[in-house]
Amino acid sequence: MFEKIEALAARLDELEARLSAPDLYDDPARAAKLLKERGDLEPIVTAYRKYQAAHTAIEEATELLNDPDMRELAQEELATAKNDVALLENELKLLLLPRDPNDEKNIFVEIRGGAGGEESALFAGDLYRMYTMYAARRGWETEIMSANETELGGYKEIIFRVAGEKVYSRLKFESGVHRVQRVPETESQGRVHTSTTTVAVLPEAEEVDFYLDPGDLRVDTFRSSGAGGQHINKTSSAIRITHIPTNTVVECQDERSQHKNRDKAMRVLRSRLYEAEVEKQNAAIAADRKSQVGTGDRSERIRTYNFPENRVSDHRIKLTLYKLDQFLNGDMDEVLDALIAADTAEKLRAQGEM
């Protein structure tokens, strides 16, 4: 581990020298790349230097133990330094864990009604509200890319973008089947029904991440449709893009402008294809290992929302909270923090097995 950190420290010194060159900033893209690399390395090297200093303090305090006048002070300093070494060694292990290259990215969230008909669509609307309220708490921006609304105000499907600091790192474990247990608005006898809604979280792919060959695309236009009313577009501004090699289809009809709908559809399509490529690579790398917090598969039931008991249960980490009302109002951090901690623990365990 320490040989690797020594190499990283040398690389940081090299970066500092390059960043001090006045002509570097003639190439803003290159400068930004080097600044980001420095930002990634600095926490590791800083922790390592503190670790080295704590080891030096142990050696000095150990020598002072032989001096009767300094023994008591030396024992205190030795205990402090040993504690610092243990804490810093653990910090370094965490800092050296493999990083998800998508953690810094913005995301697209796709929510679709599943089993349960209209009740499932209504719960899709509840989940959309929950995620947008959570985003607002963190100062993130949200933008609807496409929505298929039902007569009662739910969604057969809604796709929206979330942009901000490290969005994917916080919400990447939300992919999967979300189960709701409650008395539907359409239920006259007061019986509790179980419905499901699926969520997919896609890291936003830039053009540099994933190239789309225009020759692989079929673009169709059609008239917008919806639940009714004045918002239905009378012109063919809606866009359907099909990626022919994979038969992946994306539609967008929220904007009145055909150009804007095409732009939104292309962004979603690029991210779907990018995610599929990343999943393929991950499967090849870790075919024999599943994360403790789940595979992220859309068919995997990850969470239950029980309204009669005001309960939310995450099945992957066996965590149950009796504050569903707060959770649905965007107070999600306790569960998200636990998911991230479980994923980190699994990575540490896997690293120890290597």
PDB file of C-alpha atoms in Angstrom, residues 18-269:
ATOM      1  CA  ARG A  18       3.383  21.334 -14.358  1.00  0.00           C
ATOM      2  CA  LEU A  19       0.626  23.517 -12.951  1.00  0.00           C
ATOM      3  CA  SER A  20       3.108  26.273 -12.199  1.00  0.00           C
ATOM      4  CA  ALA A  21       4.085  26.520 -15.885  1.00  0.00           C
ATOM      5  CA  PRO A  22       2.577  29.762 -17.283  1.00  0.00           C
ATOM      6  CA  ASP A  23       1.883  28.328 -20.737  1.00  0.00           C
ATOM      7  CA  LEU A  24      -0.268  25.482 -19.353  1.00  0.00           C
ATOM      8  CA  TYR A  25      -3.355  27.681 -19.231  1.00  0.00           C
ATOM      9  CA  ASP A  26      -3.146  28.268 -22.976  1.00  0.00           C
ATOM     10  CA  ASP A  27      -4.869  24.868 -23.113  1.00  0.00           C
ATOM     11  CA  PRO A  28      -7.842  25.155 -20.682  1.00  0.00           C
ATOM     12  CA  ALA A  29      -8.950  21.536 -21.177  1.00  0.00           C
ATOM     13  CA  ARG A  30      -5.489  20.219 -20.313  1.00  0.00           C
ATOM     14  CA  ALA A  31      -5.256  22.534 -17.297  1.00  0.00           C
ATOM     15  CA  ALA A  32      -8.669  21.404 -16.026  1.00  0.00           C
ATOM     16  CA  LYS A  33      -7.650  17.747 -16.338  1.00  0.00           C
ATOM     17  CA  LEU A  34      -4.434  18.286 -14.357  1.00  0.00           C
ATOM     18  CA  LEU A  35      -6.234  20.349 -11.699  1.00  0.00           C
ATOM     19  CA  LYS A  36      -8.769  17.548 -11.234  1.00  0.00           C
ATOM     20  CA  GLU A  37      -6.000  14.955 -10.927  1.00  0.00           C
ATOM     21  CA  ARG A  38      -4.276  17.101  -8.309  1.00  0.00           C
ATOM     22  CA  GLY A  39      -7.563  17.435  -6.424  1.00  0.00           C
ATOM     23  CA  ASP A  40      -7.943  13.639  -6.411  1.00  0.00           C
ATOM     24  CA  LEU A  41      -4.379  13.018  -5.167  1.00  0.00           C
ATOM     25  CA  GLU A  42      -4.106  15.732  -2.502  1.00  0.00           C
ATOM     26  CA  PRO A  43      -6.320  14.050   0.168  1.00  0.00           C
ATOM     27  CA  ILE A  44      -4.350  10.777  -0.143  1.00  0.00           C
ATOM     28  CA  VAL A  45      -0.917  12.411   0.034  1.00  0.00           C
ATOM     29  CA  THR A  46      -1.963  14.733   2.874  1.00  0.00           C
ATOM     30  CA  ALA A  47      -3.232  11.781   4.939  1.00  0.00           C
ATOM     31  CA  TYR A  48      -0.018   9.864   4.179  1.00  0.00           C
ATOM     32  CA  ARG A  49       2.182  12.728   5.368  1.00  0.00           C
ATOM     33  CA  LYS A  50       0.174  12.924   8.579  1.00  0.00           C
ATOM     34  CA  TYR A  51       0.630   9.155   8.913  1.00  0.00           C
ATOM     35  CA  GLN A  52       4.403   9.532   8.520  1.00  0.00           C
ATOM     36  CA  ALA A  53       4.456  12.334  11.096  1.00  0.00           C
ATOM     37  CA  ALA A  54       2.519  10.165  13.567  1.00  0.00           C
ATOM     38  CA  HIS A  55       5.032   7.323  13.067  1.00  0.00           C
ATOM     39  CA  THR A  56       7.886   9.748  13.752  1.00  0.00           C
ATOM     40  CA  ALA A  57       6.082  10.868  16.921  1.00  0.00           C
ATOM     41  CA  ILE A  58       5.897   7.231  18.073  1.00  0.00           C
ATOM     42  CA  GLU A  59       9.645   6.786  17.623  1.00  0.00           C
ATOM     43  CA  GLU A  60      10.449  10.008  19.486  1.00  0.00           C
ATOM     44  CA  ALA A  61       8.062   9.230  22.351  1.00  0.00           C
ATOM     45  CA  THR A  62       9.476   5.702  22.657  1.00  0.00           C
ATOM     46  CA  GLU A  63      12.983   7.122  23.101  1.00  0.00           C
ATOM     47  CA  LEU A  64      11.769   9.507  25.799  1.00  0.00           C
ATOM     48  CA  LEU A  65      10.340   6.628  27.847  1.00  0.00           C
ATOM     49  CA  ASN A  66      13.897   5.973  29.070  1.00  0.00           C
ATOM     50  CA  ASP A  67      14.034   9.440  30.639  1.00  0.00           C
ATOM     51  CA  PRO A  68      12.417   9.315  34.123  1.00  0.00           C
ATOM     52  CA  ASP A  69      11.592  13.042  33.979  1.00  0.00           C
ATOM     53  CA  MET A  70       9.826  12.706  30.636  1.00  0.00           C
ATOM     54  CA  ARG A  71       8.254   9.268  31.006  1.00  0.00           C
ATOM     55  CA  GLU A  72       4.727  10.434  31.918  1.00  0.00           C
ATOM     56  CA  LEU A  73       4.586  12.967  29.085  1.00  0.00           C
ATOM     57  CA  ALA A  74       6.110  10.427  26.676  1.00  0.00           C
ATOM     58  CA  GLN A  75       3.442   7.851  27.558  1.00  0.00           C
ATOM     59  CA  GLU A  76       0.683  10.357  26.744  1.00  0.00           C
ATOM     60  CA  GLU A  77       2.313  11.336  23.467  1.00  0.00           C
ATOM     61  CA  LEU A  78       2.868   7.677  22.569  1.00  0.00           C
ATOM     62  CA  ALA A  79      -0.798   6.806  23.162  1.00  0.00           C
ATOM     63  CA  THR A  80      -1.939   9.771  21.061  1.00  0.00           C
ATOM     64  CA  ALA A  81       0.449   8.964  18.220  1.00  0.00           C
ATOM     65  CA  LYS A  82      -0.561   5.275  18.151  1.00  0.00           C
ATOM     66  CA  ASN A  83      -4.220   6.276  17.972  1.00  0.00           C
ATOM     67  CA  ASP A  84      -3.431   8.709  15.141  1.00  0.00           C
ATOM     68  CA  VAL A  85      -1.589   5.994  13.204  1.00  0.00           C
ATOM     69  CA  ALA A  86      -4.545   3.605  13.482  1.00  0.00           C
ATOM     70  CA  LEU A  87      -7.048   6.270  12.367  1.00  0.00           C
ATOM     71  CA  LEU A  88      -4.878   7.468   9.485  1.00  0.00           C
ATOM     72  CA  GLU A  89      -4.173   3.928   8.283  1.00  0.00           C
ATOM     73  CA  ASN A  90      -7.930   3.304   8.076  1.00  0.00           C
ATOM     74  CA  GLU A  91      -8.431   6.650   6.300  1.00  0.00           C
ATOM     75  CA  LEU A  92      -5.772   5.721   3.747  1.00  0.00           C
ATOM     76  CA  LYS A  93      -7.446   2.375   3.060  1.00  0.00           C
ATOM     77  CA  LEU A  94     -10.700   4.197   2.339  1.00  0.00           C
ATOM     78  CA  LEU A  95      -9.007   6.796   0.140  1.00  0.00           C
ATOM     79  CA  LEU A  96      -7.292   4.067  -1.893  1.00  0.00           C
ATOM     80  CA  LEU A  97     -10.481   2.124  -2.615  1.00  0.00           C
ATOM     81  CA  PRO A  98     -11.330   1.895  -6.334  1.00  0.00           C
ATOM     82  CA  ARG A  99     -13.390   4.934  -7.257  1.00  0.00           C
ATOM     83  CA  ASP A 100     -16.525   4.792  -9.352  1.00  0.00           C
ATOM     84  CA  PRO A 101     -15.695   6.989 -12.358  1.00  0.00           C
ATOM     85  CA  ASN A 102     -19.362   7.998 -12.576  1.00  0.00           C
ATOM     86  CA  ASP A 103     -19.643   9.341  -9.009  1.00  0.00           C
ATOM     87  CA  GLU A 104     -19.119  12.956 -10.112  1.00  0.00           C
ATOM     88  CA  LYS A 105     -21.693  12.752 -12.894  1.00  0.00           C
ATOM     89  CA  ASN A 106     -25.200  14.147 -13.158  1.00  0.00           C
ATOM     90  CA  ILE A 107     -27.934  11.571 -13.681  1.00  0.00           C
ATOM     91  CA  PHE A 108     -31.150  10.696 -15.443  1.00  0.00           C
ATOM     92  CA  VAL A 109     -33.768   8.998 -13.270  1.00  0.00           C
ATOM     93  CA  GLU A 110     -36.366   6.853 -15.034  1.00  0.00           C
ATOM     94  CA  ILE A 111     -39.457   5.930 -12.980  1.00  0.00           C
ATOM     95  CA  ARG A 112     -42.041   3.547 -14.434  1.00  0.00           C
ATOM     96  CA  GLY A 113     -45.264   2.147 -13.084  1.00  0.00           C
ATOM     97  CA  GLY A 114     -45.157  -1.614 -12.594  1.00  0.00           C
ATOM     98  CA  ALA A 115     -47.619  -4.066 -11.081  1.00  0.00           C
ATOM     99  CA  GLY A 116     -50.709  -2.369  -9.703  1.00  0.00           C
ATOM    100  CA  GLY A 117     -52.107  -0.305 -12.557  1.00  0.00           C
ATOM    101  CA  GLU A 118     -53.203   3.230 -11.632  1.00  0.00           C
ATOM    102  CA  GLU A 119     -51.964   2.846  -8.038  1.00  0.00           C
ATOM    103  CA  SER A 120     -48.481   2.041  -9.342  1.00  0.00           C
ATOM    104  CA  ALA A 121     -48.593   5.144 -11.548  1.00  0.00           C
ATOM    105  CA  LEU A 122     -49.644   7.273  -8.562  1.00  0.00           C
ATOM    106  CA  PHE A 123     -46.733   5.926  -6.537  1.00  0.00           C
ATOM    107  CA  ALA A 124     -44.391   6.745  -9.433  1.00  0.00           C
ATOM    108  CA  GLY A 125     -45.546  10.334  -8.906  1.00  0.00           C
ATOM    109  CA  ASP A 126     -44.806  10.062  -5.180  1.00  0.00           C
ATOM    110  CA  LEU A 127     -41.282   8.824  -5.913  1.00  0.00           C
ATOM    111  CA  TYR A 128     -40.708  11.634  -8.406  1.00  0.00           C
ATOM    112  CA  ARG A 129     -41.781  14.142  -5.748  1.00  0.00           C
ATOM    113  CA  MET A 130     -39.516  12.448  -3.155  1.00  0.00           C
ATOM    114  CA  TYR A 131     -36.431  12.652  -5.379  1.00  0.00           C
ATOM    115  CA  THR A 132     -37.076  16.255  -6.392  1.00  0.00           C
ATOM    116  CA  MET A 133     -37.521  17.263  -2.742  1.00  0.00           C
ATOM    117  CA  TYR A 134     -34.270  15.501  -1.854  1.00  0.00           C
ATOM    118  CA  ALA A 135     -32.545  17.263  -4.732  1.00  0.00           C
ATOM    119  CA  ALA A 136     -33.849  20.627  -3.494  1.00  0.00           C
ATOM    120  CA  ARG A 137     -32.426  19.918  -0.007  1.00  0.00           C
ATOM    121  CA  ARG A 138     -28.975  19.416  -1.547  1.00  0.00           C
ATOM    122  CA  GLY A 139     -29.174  22.384  -3.879  1.00  0.00           C
ATOM    123  CA  TRP A 140     -29.369  20.232  -7.012  1.00  0.00           C
ATOM    124  CA  GLU A 141     -31.322  21.147 -10.151  1.00  0.00           C
ATOM    125  CA  THR A 142     -33.983  18.916 -11.725  1.00  0.00           C
ATOM    126  CA  GLU A 143     -35.456  18.959 -15.231  1.00  0.00           C
ATOM    127  CA  ILE A 144     -38.182  16.746 -16.683  1.00  0.00           C
ATOM    128  CA  MET A 145     -37.014  15.113 -19.904  1.00  0.00           C
ATOM    129  CA  SER A 146     -40.148  13.117 -20.706  1.00  0.00           C
ATOM    130  CA  ALA A 147     -43.395  12.319 -18.893  1.00  0.00           C
ATOM    131  CA  ASN A 148     -46.424  10.149 -19.611  1.00  0.00           C
ATOM    132  CA  GLU A 149     -49.052  11.327 -17.130  1.00  0.00           C
ATOM    133  CA  THR A 150     -52.270   9.489 -16.207  1.00  0.00           C
ATOM    134  CA  GLU A 151     -55.737  10.959 -15.692  1.00  0.00           C
ATOM    135  CA  LEU A 152     -55.391  10.764 -11.877  1.00  0.00           C
ATOM    136  CA  GLY A 153     -52.062  12.613 -11.827  1.00  0.00           C
ATOM    137  CA  GLY A 154     -49.682   9.660 -11.684  1.00  0.00           C
ATOM    138  CA  TYR A 155     -47.060   8.650 -14.233  1.00  0.00           C
ATOM    139  CA  LYS A 156     -46.867   5.604 -16.440  1.00  0.00           C
ATOM    140  CA  GLU A 157     -43.306   6.816 -17.010  1.00  0.00           C
ATOM    141  CA  ILE A 158     -41.321   9.893 -16.100  1.00  0.00           C
ATOM    142  CA  ILE A 159     -37.687  10.620 -16.938  1.00  0.00           C
ATOM    143  CA  PHE A 160     -35.913  13.550 -15.318  1.00  0.00           C
ATOM    144  CA  ARG A 161     -32.387  14.882 -15.025  1.00  0.00           C
ATOM    145  CA  VAL A 162     -30.690  15.758 -11.725  1.00  0.00           C
ATOM    146  CA  ALA A 163     -27.620  18.008 -11.848  1.00  0.00           C
ATOM    147  CA  GLY A 164     -25.333  19.012  -9.005  1.00  0.00           C
ATOM    148  CA  GLU A 165     -22.333  17.960  -6.948  1.00  0.00           C
ATOM    149  CA  LYS A 166     -21.697  14.194  -6.896  1.00  0.00           C
ATOM    150  CA  VAL A 167     -25.314  13.364  -7.711  1.00  0.00           C
ATOM    151  CA  TYR A 168     -24.627   9.838  -8.959  1.00  0.00           C
ATOM    152  CA  SER A 169     -22.594   8.973  -5.860  1.00  0.00           C
ATOM    153  CA  ARG A 170     -25.643   9.683  -3.662  1.00  0.00           C
ATOM    154  CA  LEU A 171     -28.443   8.151  -5.763  1.00  0.00           C
ATOM    155  CA  LYS A 172     -26.816   5.291  -7.670  1.00  0.00           C
ATOM    156  CA  PHE A 173     -28.270   2.654  -5.316  1.00  0.00           C
ATOM    157  CA  GLU A 174     -31.870   3.695  -6.066  1.00  0.00           C
ATOM    158  CA  SER A 175     -32.130   1.465  -9.163  1.00  0.00           C
ATOM    159  CA  GLY A 176     -34.511  -1.430  -8.677  1.00  0.00           C
ATOM    160  CA  VAL A 177     -38.094  -2.301  -7.744  1.00  0.00           C
ATOM    161  CA  HIS A 178     -39.775  -0.105  -5.126  1.00  0.00           C
ATOM    162  CA  ARG A 179     -42.781  -1.772  -3.472  1.00  0.00           C
ATOM    163  CA  VAL A 180     -45.644   0.199  -1.892  1.00  0.00           C
ATOM    164  CA  GLN A 181     -48.248  -1.131   0.537  1.00  0.00           C
ATOM    165  CA  ARG A 182     -51.223   1.159   1.161  1.00  0.00           C
ATOM    166  CA  VAL A 183     -54.950   1.680   0.621  1.00  0.00           C
ATOM    167  CA  PRO A 184     -55.241   3.045  -2.932  1.00  0.00           C
ATOM    168  CA  GLU A 185     -57.375   6.095  -3.697  1.00  0.00           C
ATOM    169  CA  THR A 186     -59.386   3.846  -6.001  1.00  0.00           C
ATOM    170  CA  GLU A 187     -60.114   1.266  -3.236  1.00  0.00           C
ATOM    171  CA  SER A 188     -63.628   1.592  -1.785  1.00  0.00           C
ATOM    172  CA  GLN A 189     -63.369  -1.200   0.837  1.00  0.00           C
ATOM    173  CA  GLY A 190     -60.299   0.135   2.670  1.00  0.00           C
ATOM    174  CA  ARG A 191     -58.093  -2.834   1.827  1.00  0.00           C
ATOM    175  CA  VAL A 192     -54.304  -2.507   1.679  1.00  0.00           C
ATOM    176  CA  HIS A 193     -52.900  -3.249  -1.790  1.00  0.00           C
ATOM    177  CA  THR A 194     -49.316  -3.991  -2.836  1.00  0.00           C
ATOM    178  CA  SER A 195     -47.981  -2.342  -5.983  1.00  0.00           C
ATOM    179  CA  THR A 196     -44.553  -1.903  -7.503  1.00  0.00           C
ATOM    180  CA  THR A 197     -42.726   0.838  -9.373  1.00  0.00           C
ATOM    181  CA  THR A 198     -39.316   0.546 -11.030  1.00  0.00           C
ATOM    182  CA  VAL A 199     -36.517   3.100 -10.828  1.00  0.00           C
ATOM    183  CA  ALA A 200     -33.404   3.280 -13.011  1.00  0.00           C
ATOM    184  CA  VAL A 201     -30.553   5.727 -12.315  1.00  0.00           C
ATOM    185  CA  LEU A 202     -28.341   6.444 -15.327  1.00  0.00           C
ATOM    186  CA  PRO A 203     -25.130   8.482 -15.184  1.00  0.00           C
ATOM    187  CA  GLU A 204     -25.307  11.280 -17.728  1.00  0.00           C
ATOM    188  CA  ALA A 205     -23.020  10.474 -20.640  1.00  0.00           C
ATOM    189  CA  GLU A 206     -21.214  13.243 -22.454  1.00  0.00           C
ATOM    190  CA  GLU A 207     -20.216  12.978 -26.092  1.00  0.00           C
ATOM    191  CA  VAL A 208     -16.642  12.209 -25.004  1.00  0.00           C
ATOM    192  CA  ASP A 209     -17.944   9.239 -22.957  1.00  0.00           C
ATOM    193  CA  PHE A 210     -19.985   7.568 -25.636  1.00  0.00           C
ATOM    194  CA  TYR A 211     -19.964   8.199 -29.394  1.00  0.00           C
ATOM    195  CA  LEU A 212     -23.231   7.750 -31.257  1.00  0.00           C
ATOM    196  CA  ASP A 213     -22.953   7.051 -34.959  1.00  0.00           C
ATOM    197  CA  PRO A 214     -25.704   9.075 -36.692  1.00  0.00           C
ATOM    198  CA  GLY A 215     -26.024   6.242 -39.197  1.00  0.00           C
ATOM    199  CA  ASP A 216     -27.249   3.971 -36.365  1.00  0.00           C
ATOM    200  CA  LEU A 217     -30.195   6.245 -35.551  1.00  0.00           C
ATOM    201  CA  ARG A 218     -33.739   6.413 -36.910  1.00  0.00           C
ATOM    202  CA  VAL A 219     -35.556   9.629 -35.998  1.00  0.00           C
ATOM    203  CA  ASP A 220     -39.354   9.848 -36.249  1.00  0.00           C
ATOM    204  CA  THR A 221     -41.641  12.786 -35.502  1.00  0.00           C
ATOM    205  CA  PHE A 222     -45.223  12.624 -34.267  1.00  0.00           C
ATOM    206  CA  ARG A 223     -47.819  14.739 -32.521  1.00  0.00           C
ATOM    207  CA  SER A 224     -47.635  15.074 -28.748  1.00  0.00           C
ATOM    208  CA  SER A 225     -50.264  13.285 -26.687  1.00  0.00           C
ATOM    209  CA  GLY A 226     -51.154  13.365 -23.032  1.00  0.00           C
ATOM    210  CA  ALA A 227     -53.913  13.209 -20.455  1.00  0.00           C
ATOM    211  CA  GLY A 228     -55.814  15.926 -22.329  1.00  0.00           C
ATOM    212  CA  GLY A 229     -56.381  19.669 -22.213  1.00  0.00           C
ATOM    213  CA  GLN A 230     -54.728  22.665 -23.780  1.00  0.00           C
ATOM    214  CA  HIS A 231     -51.177  21.367 -23.495  1.00  0.00           C
ATOM    215  CA  ILE A 232     -51.521  18.834 -26.313  1.00  0.00           C
ATOM    216  CA  ASN A 233     -49.378  19.983 -29.205  1.00  0.00           C
ATOM    217  CA  LYS A 234     -51.174  20.216 -32.568  1.00  0.00           C
ATOM    218  CA  THR A 235     -47.923  20.021 -34.577  1.00  0.00           C
ATOM    219  CA  SER A 236     -45.504  17.118 -35.035  1.00  0.00           C
ATOM    220  CA  SER A 237     -42.937  18.328 -32.508  1.00  0.00           C
ATOM    221  CA  ALA A 238     -42.592  15.071 -30.546  1.00  0.00           C
ATOM    222  CA  ILE A 239     -39.498  13.003 -31.291  1.00  0.00           C
ATOM    223  CA  ARG A 240     -38.844   9.262 -31.244  1.00  0.00           C
ATOM    224  CA  ILE A 241     -35.221   8.138 -31.690  1.00  0.00           C
ATOM    225  CA  THR A 242     -34.365   4.470 -32.245  1.00  0.00           C
ATOM    226  CA  HIS A 243     -30.821   3.144 -31.874  1.00  0.00           C
ATOM    227  CA  ILE A 244     -31.024   0.455 -34.555  1.00  0.00           C
ATOM    228  CA  PRO A 245     -28.183  -1.900 -33.388  1.00  0.00           C
ATOM    229  CA  THR A 246     -29.697  -2.285 -29.889  1.00  0.00           C
ATOM    230  CA  ASN A 247     -33.345  -1.405 -30.673  1.00  0.00           C
ATOM    231  CA  THR A 248     -33.231   1.152 -27.837  1.00  0.00           C
ATOM    232  CA  VAL A 249     -36.066   3.665 -28.202  1.00  0.00           C
ATOM    233  CA  VAL A 250     -36.380   7.086 -26.567  1.00  0.00           C
ATOM    234  CA  GLU A 251     -39.320   9.449 -26.953  1.00  0.00           C
ATOM    235  CA  CYS A 252     -39.617  13.071 -25.899  1.00  0.00           C
ATOM    236  CA  GLN A 253     -42.660  15.306 -26.314  1.00  0.00           C
ATOM    237  CA  ASP A 254     -42.543  17.704 -23.361  1.00  0.00           C
ATOM    238  CA  GLU A 255     -41.227  20.690 -25.316  1.00  0.00           C
ATOM    239  CA  ARG A 256     -43.122  22.567 -28.023  1.00  0.00           C
ATOM    240  CA  SER A 257     -39.927  22.789 -30.046  1.00  0.00           C
ATOM    241  CA  GLN A 258     -38.940  19.754 -32.132  1.00  0.00           C
ATOM    242  CA  HIS A 259     -35.285  20.786 -31.781  1.00  0.00           C
ATOM    243  CA  LYS A 260     -35.493  20.837 -27.956  1.00  0.00           C
ATOM    244  CA  ASN A 261     -37.262  17.465 -27.858  1.00  0.00           C
ATOM    245  CA  ARG A 262     -34.591  15.972 -30.114  1.00  0.00           C
ATOM    246  CA  ASP A 263     -31.814  17.338 -27.877  1.00  0.00           C
ATOM    247  CA  LYS A 264     -33.429  15.897 -24.738  1.00  0.00           C
ATOM    248  CA  ALA A 265     -34.043  12.526 -26.389  1.00  0.00           C
ATOM    249  CA  MET A 266     -30.424  12.313 -27.575  1.00  0.00           C
ATOM    250  CA  ARG A 267     -29.111  13.026 -24.068  1.00  0.00           C
ATOM    251  CA  VAL A 268     -31.267  10.273 -22.562  1.00  0.00           C
ATOM    252  CA  LEU A 269     -30.396   7.813 -25.358  1.00  0.00           C
TER     253      LEU A 269
END
